[in-house]
CSV table of C-alpha atoms in Angstrom, one decimal:
chain,number,residue,atom,x,y,z
P,1,MET,CA,0.1,0.0,0.0
P,2,GLU,CA,2.8,2.5,0.9
P,3,LYS,CA,4.7,1.7,-2.3
P,4,LYS,CA,1.4,2.4,-4.5
P,5,PHE,CA,0.9,5.6,-2.6
P,6,PHE,CA,4.2,6.9,-3.1
P,7,LYS,CA,4.1,6.1,-6.8
P,8,PHE,CA,0.8,8.0,-7.0
P,9,ASN,CA,2.6,11.0,-5.4
P,10,LEU,CA,5.5,10.6,-7.8
P,11,ASP,CA,3.2,11.1,-10.8
P,12,LYS,CA,2.0,14.4,-9.2
P,13,ILE,CA,5.8,15.4,-8.2
P,14,PHE,CA,6.7,14.7,-12.0
P,15,ILE,CA,3.9,17.1,-13.0
P,16,ILE,CA,4.8,19.7,-10.5
P,17,PHE,CA,8.4,19.3,-11.7
P,18,LEU,CA,7.6,20.1,-15.3
P,19,LEU,CA,5.4,23.1,-14.4
P,20,LEU,CA,8.0,24.5,-12.1
P,21,HIS,CA,10.7,24.0,-14.6
P,22,VAL,CA,8.9,26.0,-17.4
P,23,LEU,CA,7.6,28.6,-14.9
P,24,LEU,CA,10.9,29.3,-13.0
P,25,TRP,CA,13.2,29.4,-16.1
P,26,SER,CA,10.8,31.6,-18.1
P,27,LEU,CA,10.5,34.1,-15.2
P,28,LEU,CA,14.2,34.2,-14.0
P,29,PRO,CA,15.6,35.5,-17.2
P,30,LEU,CA,13.4,38.6,-16.9
P,31,ILE,CA,16.1,39.9,-14.5
P,32,ARG,CA,17.9,40.6,-17.8
P,33,GLU,CA,17.0,44.3,-19.1
P,34,ILE,CA,17.3,42.8,-22.8
P,35,LEU,CA,16.9,39.4,-24.5
P,36,PRO,CA,20.0,37.5,-25.0
P,37,ILE,CA,21.6,38.2,-28.5
P,38,ASP,CA,20.7,34.6,-29.9
P,39,ALA,CA,17.1,35.4,-29.0
P,40,MET,CA,17.1,38.8,-30.7
P,41,GLU,CA,18.7,37.5,-33.7
P,42,CYS,CA,16.0,34.9,-34.1
P,43,ILE,CA,13.5,37.6,-34.0
P,44,TYR,CA,15.1,39.7,-36.5
P,45,TRP,CA,15.8,36.8,-38.7
P,46,GLY,CA,12.2,36.0,-38.6
P,47,SER,CA,10.9,39.4,-39.4
P,48,LEU,CA,12.7,39.1,-42.8
P,49,LEU,CA,10.3,36.3,-43.6
P,50,ASP,CA,12.7,34.4,-45.7
P,51,PHE,CA,13.5,30.7,-46.1
P,52,GLY,CA,16.8,31.0,-44.5
P,53,THR,CA,19.0,33.2,-42.4
P,54,ASN,CA,22.6,34.1,-42.3
P,55,LYS,CA,23.4,31.0,-39.9
P,56,HIS,CA,20.6,28.5,-39.7
P,57,PRO,CA,17.5,27.4,-41.4
P,58,PRO,CA,14.5,29.5,-40.8
P,59,LEU,CA,12.1,27.7,-38.4
P,60,ALA,CA,13.5,29.1,-34.9
P,61,ALA,CA,13.4,32.5,-36.5
P,62,TRP,CA,9.8,32.4,-37.7
P,63,LEU,CA,8.7,31.1,-34.3
P,64,ALA,CA,10.4,33.7,-32.4
P,65,TYR,CA,9.3,36.6,-34.6
P,66,PHE,CA,5.5,35.7,-34.7
P,67,VAL,CA,5.5,34.9,-30.9
P,68,HIS,CA,7.2,38.2,-30.1
P,69,ASN,CA,5.1,40.2,-32.6
P,70,ILE,CA,1.9,38.7,-31.1
P,71,PHE,CA,2.7,39.1,-27.3
P,72,LYS,CA,5.1,42.2,-27.6
P,73,SER,CA,7.0,40.8,-24.5
P,74,ASP,CA,10.5,39.2,-23.7
P,75,PHE,CA,8.6,36.9,-21.4
P,76,SER,CA,7.1,35.2,-24.4
P,77,ILE,CA,10.5,34.4,-25.9
P,78,TYR,CA,11.6,32.9,-22.9
P,79,LEU,CA,8.3,30.8,-22.5
P,80,LEU,CA,8.8,29.6,-26.1
P,81,GLY,CA,12.3,28.5,-25.1
P,82,GLN,CA,10.8,26.5,-22.1
P,83,ILE,CA,7.9,25.1,-23.9
P,84,SER,CA,10.4,23.7,-26.3
P,85,ILE,CA,12.0,21.9,-23.5
P,86,LEU,CA,8.9,20.7,-22.0
P,87,PHE,CA,8.0,19.1,-25.2
P,88,GLY,CA,11.4,17.3,-25.3
P,89,PHE,CA,10.8,16.2,-21.7
P,90,ILE,CA,7.5,14.6,-22.7
P,91,TYR,CA,9.2,12.6,-25.4
P,92,LEU,CA,12.0,11.7,-23.2
P,93,PHE,CA,9.6,10.3,-20.7
P,94,LYS,CA,7.7,8.5,-23.5
P,95,LEU,CA,11.0,6.9,-24.7
P,96,GLY,CA,12.1,6.0,-21.1
P,97,THR,CA,8.9,3.9,-20.8
P,98,ILE,CA,9.9,1.8,-23.8
P,99,PHE,CA,13.0,0.5,-21.9
P,100,PHE,CA,11.9,0.5,-18.1
P,101,ASP,CA,9.2,1.3,-15.7
P,102,LYS,CA,7.3,4.5,-15.3
P,103,THR,CA,9.1,5.3,-12.3
P,104,LYS,CA,12.6,5.1,-13.8
P,105,ALA,CA,11.2,6.9,-16.9
P,106,MET,CA,10.3,9.9,-14.8
P,107,LEU,CA,13.3,10.0,-12.8
P,108,SER,CA,15.5,9.8,-16.1
P,109,VAL,CA,13.7,12.8,-17.1
P,110,MET,CA,14.1,14.7,-13.8
P,111,ILE,CA,17.8,14.3,-13.5
P,112,MET,CA,18.2,16.2,-16.6
P,113,GLU,CA,17.3,19.4,-14.5
P,114,ALA,CA,21.0,19.3,-13.4
P,115,CYS,CA,22.2,19.5,-17.0
P,116,PHE,CA,23.5,23.0,-18.4
P,117,ALA,CA,21.4,22.6,-21.4
P,118,TYR,CA,18.0,22.7,-19.5
P,119,THR,CA,18.8,25.4,-17.0
P,120,TYR,CA,21.6,27.9,-17.6
P,121,MET,CA,21.1,27.9,-21.1
P,122,GLY,CA,17.5,29.4,-20.6
P,123,ILE,CA,18.9,32.7,-19.2
P,124,TYR,CA,21.9,32.8,-21.5
P,125,ASP,CA,20.3,32.1,-24.7
P,126,GLY,CA,16.5,32.7,-24.0
P,127,PHE,CA,15.5,30.9,-27.2
P,128,ASN,CA,17.6,29.8,-30.3
P,129,PRO,CA,17.7,26.7,-32.7
P,130,ASN,CA,19.1,24.7,-29.9
P,131,PHE,CA,15.9,24.8,-28.1
P,132,LEU,CA,14.2,23.3,-31.1
P,133,LEU,CA,16.6,20.5,-31.0
P,134,LEU,CA,15.9,19.9,-27.4
P,135,ALA,CA,12.3,19.3,-28.5
P,136,PHE,CA,12.7,17.5,-32.0
P,137,LEU,CA,15.6,15.1,-31.1
P,138,PRO,CA,13.7,13.2,-28.3
P,139,ALA,CA,10.6,13.1,-30.7
P,140,ILE,CA,12.7,11.8,-33.5
P,141,THR,CA,14.3,9.2,-31.4
P,142,TYR,CA,11.0,8.0,-30.0
P,143,TYR,CA,9.2,7.6,-33.5
P,144,PHE,CA,12.3,6.3,-34.9
P,145,TYR,CA,12.3,3.5,-32.3
P,146,LYS,CA,8.5,2.9,-32.7
P,147,ALA,CA,8.6,2.9,-36.4
P,148,THR,CA,11.6,0.3,-36.7
P,149,HIS,CA,10.1,-1.9,-34.2
P,150,GLU,CA,6.3,-1.7,-34.9
P,151,THR,CA,4.4,-2.0,-38.1
P,152,ASN,CA,2.1,0.8,-37.6
P,153,ILE,CA,2.8,3.4,-40.4
P,154,LYS,CA,1.8,6.4,-38.4
P,155,TYR,CA,5.1,6.2,-36.6
P,156,TRP,CA,6.9,6.8,-39.9
P,157,ILE,CA,4.6,9.7,-40.9
P,158,LEU,CA,5.5,11.4,-37.5
P,159,LEU,CA,9.0,10.5,-37.8
P,160,GLY,CA,9.3,12.2,-41.1
P,161,PHE,CA,7.5,15.1,-39.9
P,162,PHE,CA,9.9,15.6,-36.9
P,163,VAL,CA,12.9,15.0,-39.0
P,164,GLY,CA,11.8,17.6,-41.5
P,165,LEU,CA,11.1,20.1,-38.8
P,166,SER,CA,14.3,19.4,-37.1
P,167,PHE,CA,16.4,20.2,-40.3
P,168,LEU,CA,14.5,23.3,-40.6
P,169,ALA,CA,15.5,24.3,-37.1
P,170,LYS,CA,19.3,23.3,-37.4
P,171,TYR,CA,21.6,21.6,-39.6
P,172,GLN,CA,23.0,19.8,-36.6
P,173,THR,CA,20.1,17.3,-36.7
P,174,LEU,CA,22.5,15.6,-39.0
P,175,MET,CA,24.5,14.7,-36.0
P,176,LEU,CA,21.5,12.4,-34.8
P,177,PHE,CA,20.6,11.4,-38.4
P,178,ILE,CA,23.8,9.9,-39.4
P,179,PRO,CA,24.2,7.5,-36.3
P,180,LEU,CA,20.4,6.5,-36.6
P,181,PHE,CA,21.0,5.8,-40.4
P,182,LEU,CA,23.9,3.5,-39.3
P,183,TYR,CA,21.5,1.8,-37.0
P,184,LEU,CA,19.5,0.8,-40.1
P,185,ILE,CA,22.6,-0.5,-41.8
P,186,ILE,CA,24.3,-2.5,-39.1
P,187,THR,CA,21.3,-4.2,-37.4
P,188,LYS,CA,19.1,-6.9,-38.8
P,189,ASN,CA,16.0,-5.1,-37.4
P,190,GLY,CA,17.1,-1.7,-39.1
P,191,ARG,CA,17.7,-3.4,-42.4
P,192,LYS,CA,14.2,-4.6,-42.5
P,193,SER,CA,13.1,-0.9,-42.7
P,194,PHE,CA,14.3,-0.6,-46.2
P,195,LYS,CA,11.6,-3.1,-47.4
P,196,ASN,CA,8.9,-1.0,-45.3
P,197,LYS,CA,7.0,1.5,-47.5
P,198,GLY,CA,6.9,3.7,-44.5
P,199,PHE,CA,10.5,4.4,-44.5
P,200,TYR,CA,10.2,5.9,-47.8
P,201,LEU,CA,6.9,7.9,-47.0
P,202,ALA,CA,9.0,9.4,-44.1
P,203,SER,CA,11.8,10.4,-46.3
P,204,VAL,CA,9.3,12.0,-48.7
P,205,ILE,CA,7.7,14.0,-46.1
P,206,ALA,CA,10.9,15.2,-44.4
P,207,PHE,CA,12.2,16.3,-47.9
P,208,ILE,CA,9.0,18.3,-48.7
P,209,LEU,CA,9.3,20.1,-45.3
P,210,VAL,CA,13.0,21.1,-46.1
P,211,LEU,CA,12.7,21.6,-49.9
P,212,PRO,CA,11.8,25.3,-49.6
P,213,HIS,CA,14.9,25.9,-47.7
P,214,ILE,CA,17.1,23.8,-50.1
P,215,ILE,CA,15.7,26.0,-52.9
P,216,TRP,CA,16.5,29.2,-51.2
P,217,LEU,CA,20.0,27.8,-50.4
P,218,TYR,CA,20.5,27.0,-54.1
P,219,LYS,CA,19.2,30.4,-55.3
P,220,ASN,CA,21.4,32.2,-52.5
P,221,ASP,CA,24.5,30.3,-53.2
P,222,PHE,CA,24.2,28.1,-50.0
P,223,PHE,CA,24.5,31.4,-48.3
P,224,SER,CA,24.0,30.1,-44.7
P,225,PHE,CA,27.0,28.0,-44.8
P,226,ASN,CA,29.1,31.0,-45.0
P,227,TYR,CA,28.8,31.1,-41.2
P,228,PHE,CA,30.6,27.8,-40.8
P,229,LEU,CA,33.5,29.0,-42.9
P,230,GLN,CA,33.7,32.1,-41.0
P,231,CYS,CA,33.8,30.1,-37.8
P,232,GLU,CA,36.7,28.2,-39.2
P,233,ASP,CA,38.7,31.4,-39.8
P,234,ARG,CA,37.6,32.8,-36.4
P,235,TYR,CA,38.9,29.9,-34.1
P,236,ALA,CA,41.7,28.5,-36.5
P,237,THR,CA,44.4,29.8,-34.2
P,238,PHE,CA,42.8,29.2,-30.9
P,239,TYR,CA,44.8,26.2,-30.3
P,240,GLN,CA,48.6,25.9,-30.9
P,241,GLY,CA,51.1,23.3,-31.2
P,242,PRO,CA,51.3,19.9,-32.9
P,243,LEU,CA,48.8,18.3,-30.6
P,244,LYS,CA,46.1,21.1,-31.3
P,245,TYR,CA,44.2,18.6,-33.6
P,246,LEU,CA,43.6,16.5,-30.5
P,247,TYR,CA,43.0,19.5,-28.0
P,248,SER,CA,39.8,20.7,-29.8
P,249,PRO,CA,37.8,17.5,-29.8
P,250,PHE,CA,39.1,16.4,-26.3
P,251,ILE,CA,38.2,19.6,-24.7
P,252,PHE,CA,34.9,19.8,-26.4
P,253,LEU,CA,34.1,16.3,-25.2
P,254,PHE,CA,35.3,17.5,-21.5
P,255,ASN,CA,33.0,20.3,-21.9
P,256,GLN,CA,30.1,17.9,-22.5
P,257,PHE,CA,31.1,16.0,-19.4
P,258,ILE,CA,31.0,19.2,-17.4
P,259,ALA,CA,27.7,20.0,-18.7
P,260,VAL,CA,26.2,16.7,-17.5
P,261,PHE,CA,28.3,16.5,-14.3
P,262,GLY,CA,25.3,17.5,-12.2
P,263,THR,CA,23.1,14.7,-13.9
P,264,LEU,CA,26.0,12.1,-13.3
P,265,PHE,CA,26.4,13.4,-9.6
P,266,ILE,CA,22.6,12.8,-8.8
P,267,TYR,CA,22.6,9.3,-10.4
P,268,LEU,CA,25.8,7.9,-9.0
P,269,THR,CA,25.3,9.3,-5.4
P,270,ALA,CA,21.7,7.7,-5.6
P,271,LEU,CA,23.4,4.6,-6.3
P,272,LEU,CA,25.8,4.8,-3.4
P,273,PHE,CA,22.9,5.9,-1.1
P,274,SER,CA,21.0,2.8,-2.2
P,275,LYS,CA,23.8,0.6,-1.4
P,276,GLU,CA,22.6,-1.8,-4.1
P,277,LYS,CA,24.9,-3.5,-6.3
P,278,LEU,CA,24.5,-2.6,-10.2
P,279,SER,CA,22.0,-4.9,-11.8
P,280,LYS,CA,22.9,-6.6,-15.0
P,281,PHE,CA,21.3,-4.6,-17.8
P,282,GLU,CA,18.9,-6.1,-20.3
P,283,ASN,CA,21.2,-8.0,-22.8
P,284,ASN,CA,19.4,-6.8,-25.9
P,285,SER,CA,22.1,-6.0,-28.5
P,286,ASP,CA,19.6,-4.3,-30.7
P,287,THR,CA,18.5,-1.8,-27.9
P,288,LYS,CA,22.2,-1.5,-26.9
P,289,ILE,CA,23.1,-0.4,-30.5
P,290,PHE,CA,20.1,1.8,-30.7
P,291,LEU,CA,20.9,3.9,-27.5
P,292,ILE,CA,24.6,4.0,-28.5
P,293,CYS,CA,23.6,5.4,-31.9
P,294,SER,CA,21.0,7.9,-30.7
P,295,GLY,CA,22.6,9.1,-27.4
P,296,ILE,CA,26.4,8.6,-27.6
P,297,LEU,CA,27.5,8.8,-31.3
P,298,PRO,CA,26.0,12.2,-32.0
P,299,VAL,CA,28.2,13.8,-29.4
P,300,PHE,CA,31.3,12.0,-30.7
P,301,LEU,CA,30.4,12.7,-34.2
P,302,GLN,CA,30.1,16.5,-33.3
P,303,SER,CA,33.5,16.4,-31.8
P,304,LEU,CA,35.1,15.1,-34.8
P,305,HIS,CA,34.8,18.6,-36.3
P,306,GLY,CA,37.5,19.6,-33.9
P,307,LEU,CA,40.0,17.6,-35.6
P,308,ASN,CA,40.9,20.5,-37.8
P,309,GLY,CA,42.3,22.2,-34.9
P,310,ASN,CA,39.7,24.7,-34.5
P,311,TYR,CA,38.0,25.7,-31.1
P,312,MET,CA,34.5,24.4,-30.8
P,313,ILE,CA,31.9,26.1,-28.7
P,314,PRO,CA,30.7,24.0,-25.9
P,315,GLN,CA,27.1,24.8,-26.5
P,316,TRP,CA,27.3,23.2,-29.9
P,317,GLY,CA,27.1,19.8,-28.2
P,318,TYR,CA,24.5,20.6,-25.4
P,319,SER,CA,21.4,19.7,-27.4
P,320,LEU,CA,22.9,16.3,-28.1
P,321,LEU,CA,23.1,15.4,-24.6
P,322,PHE,CA,19.3,14.7,-24.3
P,323,LEU,CA,19.5,11.0,-23.7
P,324,CYS,CA,21.8,11.2,-20.8
P,325,GLY,CA,19.3,10.2,-17.9
P,326,ILE,CA,17.9,7.4,-20.2
P,327,LEU,CA,21.6,6.0,-20.7
P,328,LEU,CA,22.3,6.0,-17.1
P,329,PHE,CA,19.2,4.1,-16.1
P,330,TYR,CA,19.8,1.5,-18.7
P,331,PHE,CA,23.5,0.9,-18.8
P,332,PHE,CA,23.9,1.3,-14.9
P,333,PRO,CA,20.7,0.0,-13.4
P,334,PHE,CA,20.0,-0.7,-9.8
P,335,LYS,CA,17.0,-1.4,-7.5
P,336,VAL,CA,15.2,1.9,-7.0
P,337,SER,CA,13.5,1.8,-3.7
P,338,ASP,CA,11.0,4.4,-2.4
P,339,LYS,CA,13.9,5.7,-0.3
P,340,VAL,CA,16.1,6.1,-3.3
P,341,ILE,CA,13.2,7.7,-5.3
P,342,LYS,CA,12.8,10.5,-2.5
P,343,TYR,CA,16.6,10.8,-2.6
P,344,ILE,CA,16.8,11.5,-6.2
P,345,VAL,CA,13.6,13.8,-6.3
P,346,SER,CA,15.1,15.9,-3.4
P,347,TRP,CA,18.4,16.3,-5.3
P,348,VAL,CA,16.5,17.3,-8.4
P,349,PHE,CA,14.6,20.1,-6.7
P,350,ALA,CA,17.8,21.2,-4.6
P,351,ALA,CA,19.6,21.4,-8.1
P,352,MET,CA,16.8,23.4,-9.6
P,353,PHE,CA,16.7,26.0,-6.8
P,354,ILE,CA,20.5,26.2,-6.2
P,355,THR,CA,21.0,26.8,-9.7
P,356,LEU,CA,18.2,29.4,-9.7
P,357,ILE,CA,19.7,31.2,-6.5
P,358,VAL,CA,23.1,31.4,-8.1
P,359,LEU,CA,22.1,32.5,-11.6
P,360,ALA,CA,19.8,35.2,-10.1
P,361,ILE,CA,22.8,36.5,-8.1
P,362,VAL,CA,25.2,36.4,-10.9
P,363,PHE,CA,22.8,38.1,-13.3
P,364,THR,CA,21.6,40.7,-11.0
P,365,THR,CA,25.2,41.8,-10.1
P,366,GLU,CA,26.2,41.3,-13.8
P,367,LYS,CA,27.1,44.7,-15.4
P,368,ASN,CA,27.8,43.4,-19.0
P,369,PHE,CA,26.2,45.4,-21.9
P,370,ALA,CA,24.8,42.1,-23.3
P,371,ASN,CA,22.6,41.9,-20.3
P,372,ARG,CA,21.8,45.4,-19.5
P,373,PHE,CA,22.6,47.7,-22.7
P,374,PRO,CA,21.1,51.1,-22.1
P,375,VAL,CA,19.0,51.0,-25.4
P,376,ASN,CA,17.2,54.5,-24.8
P,377,GLN,CA,20.4,56.3,-24.0
P,378,VAL,CA,22.5,54.9,-26.9
P,379,THR,CA,19.7,55.5,-29.3
P,380,GLU,CA,19.4,59.2,-28.3
P,381,THR,CA,23.1,59.9,-28.6
P,382,LEU,CA,23.5,58.1,-32.0
P,383,THR,CA,20.5,59.8,-33.5
P,384,LYS,CA,22.0,63.3,-32.4
P,385,ILE,CA,25.5,62.4,-33.7
P,386,TYR,CA,24.0,61.2,-37.2
P,387,GLU,CA,21.5,64.1,-37.3
P,388,LYS,CA,24.4,66.7,-36.4
P,389,GLU,CA,27.0,65.4,-38.9
P,390,THR,CA,24.6,64.6,-41.9
P,391,GLY,CA,21.4,66.7,-41.3
P,392,ASP,CA,19.5,63.6,-42.1
P,393,ASP,CA,17.5,61.1,-40.2
P,394,LEU,CA,19.1,57.9,-39.3
P,395,LYS,CA,17.7,54.8,-41.1
P,396,TYR,CA,20.3,52.3,-41.3
P,397,LEU,CA,22.5,50.6,-38.7
P,398,GLY,CA,25.5,48.4,-39.5
P,399,GLY,CA,28.1,46.8,-37.5
P,400,PHE,CA,28.4,44.6,-34.4
P,401,ILE,CA,25.0,42.7,-34.1
P,402,GLU,CA,25.1,42.7,-30.2
P,403,LEU,CA,24.9,46.6,-30.5
P,404,THR,CA,22.6,47.0,-33.5
P,405,ILE,CA,20.0,44.4,-33.1
P,406,PRO,CA,18.9,45.6,-29.5
P,407,LEU,CA,18.6,49.2,-30.8
P,408,HIS,CA,16.4,48.0,-33.7
P,409,LEU,CA,14.5,45.5,-31.5
P,410,TYR,CA,13.6,47.8,-28.6
P,411,ASN,CA,13.1,50.9,-30.5
P,412,ASP,CA,11.7,49.7,-33.8
P,413,LYS,CA,13.4,53.1,-35.5
P,414,TYR,CA,16.2,51.5,-37.4
P,415,ASN,CA,16.9,49.0,-40.2
P,416,VAL,CA,19.7,46.5,-39.3
P,417,ILE,CA,22.4,45.5,-41.9
P,418,LEU,CA,23.5,42.2,-41.0
P,419,ASP,CA,27.3,41.4,-41.1
P,420,THR,CA,27.5,38.7,-43.5
P,421,TYR,CA,31.1,37.8,-43.2
P,422,GLY,CA,32.3,39.4,-46.2
P,423,HIS,CA,29.9,37.6,-48.4
P,424,ALA,CA,26.8,39.0,-50.5
P,425,ASN,CA,24.0,40.2,-48.4
P,426,PRO,CA,20.7,39.0,-49.9
P,427,TRP,CA,18.9,41.4,-47.6
P,428,LEU,CA,20.8,44.5,-48.3
P,429,ASP,CA,19.1,47.3,-50.5
P,430,LYS,CA,22.3,48.7,-51.6
P,431,GLN,CA,20.7,51.5,-53.5
P,432,ASP,CA,18.6,52.7,-50.5
P,433,VAL,CA,21.6,52.5,-48.1
P,434,ARG,CA,23.6,54.8,-50.6
P,435,LYS,CA,20.9,57.2,-50.8
P,436,THR,CA,20.2,57.4,-47.2
P,437,GLY,CA,23.6,56.5,-45.5
P,438,VAL,CA,24.4,54.4,-42.8
P,439,LEU,CA,25.7,54.6,-39.1
P,440,VAL,CA,28.3,51.6,-38.5
P,441,ILE,CA,29.0,50.8,-35.0
P,442,GLY,CA,31.2,48.3,-32.9
P,443,ARG,CA,33.0,47.7,-29.7
P,444,ASN,CA,36.6,46.8,-31.1
P,445,PRO,CA,38.1,49.5,-33.6
P,446,ALA,CA,40.1,46.8,-35.3
P,447,PHE,CA,36.8,45.4,-36.9
P,448,MET,CA,35.6,48.7,-37.8
P,449,ASN,CA,36.7,48.5,-41.5
P,450,SER,CA,35.1,45.2,-42.1
P,451,TYR,CA,31.8,46.5,-40.5
P,452,ILE,CA,32.0,49.2,-42.9
P,453,GLU,CA,32.7,47.2,-45.8
P,454,ALA,CA,29.8,44.9,-44.9
P,455,ALA,CA,27.2,47.7,-44.6
P,456,ALA,CA,28.5,49.8,-47.4
P,457,PRO,CA,30.2,47.5,-50.0
P,458,GLY,CA,32.2,49.3,-52.4
P,459,LEU,CA,32.7,52.6,-50.6
P,460,ILE,CA,35.6,54.3,-52.0
P,461,GLN,CA,36.7,56.6,-49.1
P,462,LYS,CA,36.5,55.1,-45.5
P,463,PRO,CA,34.8,57.5,-43.0
P,464,GLU,CA,36.7,58.4,-39.7
P,465,VAL,CA,36.1,56.3,-36.9
P,466,LYS,CA,35.1,58.0,-33.6
P,467,ASP,CA,33.9,56.8,-30.2
P,468,PHE,CA,31.7,57.8,-27.1
P,469,SER,CA,31.2,56.2,-23.8
P,470,PHE,CA,28.2,55.0,-22.0
P,471,VAL,CA,27.4,53.4,-18.6
P,472,VAL,CA,25.9,50.2,-17.9
P,473,LYS,CA,24.5,49.7,-14.4
P,474,SER,CA,23.6,46.4,-12.8
P,475,ALA,CA,20.6,45.8,-11.0
P,476,VAL,CA,22.2,46.6,-7.6
P,477,GLY,CA,23.8,49.8,-9.1
P,478,ILE,CA,27.0,48.7,-9.8
P,479,GLU,CA,28.6,50.7,-13.1
P,480,ARG,CA,30.8,50.0,-15.8
P,481,VAL,CA,31.8,52.3,-18.6
P,482,TYR,CA,31.7,51.0,-22.2
P,483,THR,CA,33.3,52.7,-25.3
P,484,MET,CA,31.4,52.5,-28.5
P,485,HIS,CA,33.1,53.2,-31.8
P,486,TYR,CA,31.1,54.7,-34.7
P,487,ALA,CA,31.6,55.6,-38.3
P,488,ILE,CA,29.1,57.5,-40.4
P,489,VAL,CA,28.7,56.8,-44.2
P,490,PRO,CA,26.8,59.8,-45.2
P,491,PRO,CA,24.0,59.9,-47.9
P,492,ASN,CA,25.2,59.8,-51.4
P,493,ALA,CA,28.8,58.9,-50.6
P,494,VAL,CA,31.0,57.8,-53.5
P,495,TYR,CA,31.4,54.1,-54.5
P,496,ILE,CA,33.5,52.1,-56.9
P,497,ASN,CA,30.7,51.1,-59.3
P,498,ASP,CA,29.1,54.7,-59.3
């Protein structure tokens, strides 16, 4: 009777956990004065209403723009990110129930609260394509398993749908897609799928969803891929020495370990607390291969990009860690008593609130312009400078996006010219920019010439770079002075092809 009573309560606790996660991680980021740059970029890309962006496919941008446009609040963007995570949590639970009982399925989801991808990134990024991956990758994994192990064609249809959406969110979906395709080839059960019409139906559905973006890429000379080339150049000299080709993937994998350290800590201490020996996990070679392909190989496949010696941003791997909880419960099983369940649940909520308090303190005392950019003050200053020097109204802003996009988003006065890394800009109305002029801004004077060229390509005489200072205040009144560099390309300046 006691065990049944507690299981009933665990169901309630799980629902409370899901609701609290969404609520807390949607509200905490509001201590920032502006959205994170990734979220602001998404909103701006979405406003272009195009089938691609300068970095990613368009789905995250469309969602961010329409949500922000409808609700007119930063909270709506943070909520969008957490709803994406909630969607992924639900599919992780559904996937967990395939491999073990309902209790372990719920706990395998809850311990992911201690993973960076599900907490810190909420306030650091707000919303970006990675949040959609945290929603879609668990759904893809679930429907892939169901489609390859059951005969119901609806699973293939749903698999194709989510694969298409995931590729429209971020190309990184390929990191899961390749290992899952490998599963189809190397397992007997997987090879049966090639004889199933559902496999081809799923492929057609996914292709149709992605086709508009593929056409856009072709028409724009695969424009989005320029971002990856730029990253190659930016991080090419980060590591030095003969072992730099090993440093990058090793450090990337180490950062992934750090990201899931809290999850590992909760699980391993629960094992010690239980005083139980590890049980022998189910010796099903098909299941083992499936979980390795979906939960382990994607992270290692992503790390291979570092073999060129370039630095890899740790966040590039966070969305691929979604199966960590399920992997622990499957490969390191032990008897989970009521006492252990209470221990794990206690640590999950402790991790939630400790992380919440720490980040609240950090971002309240933070005086970084990325969190507390004084948009109104800087807007007024730039407008006066431009009007004084040109006699015209300021219409276009170019330069460092962490400065230009907030000024556009929170004032809706200026058009932003995206820096497209020296490549042709499909969204730039060159003739209008030349007619009305542009104000180029940045934080590093060394980059100003490249910013000017991106905003006003072909300009014969580069304008003088000047600067002014502005003050950023933390929520508790701590001040920090920043210097902004600017250059004015006046209306009707002379260009090479004039």
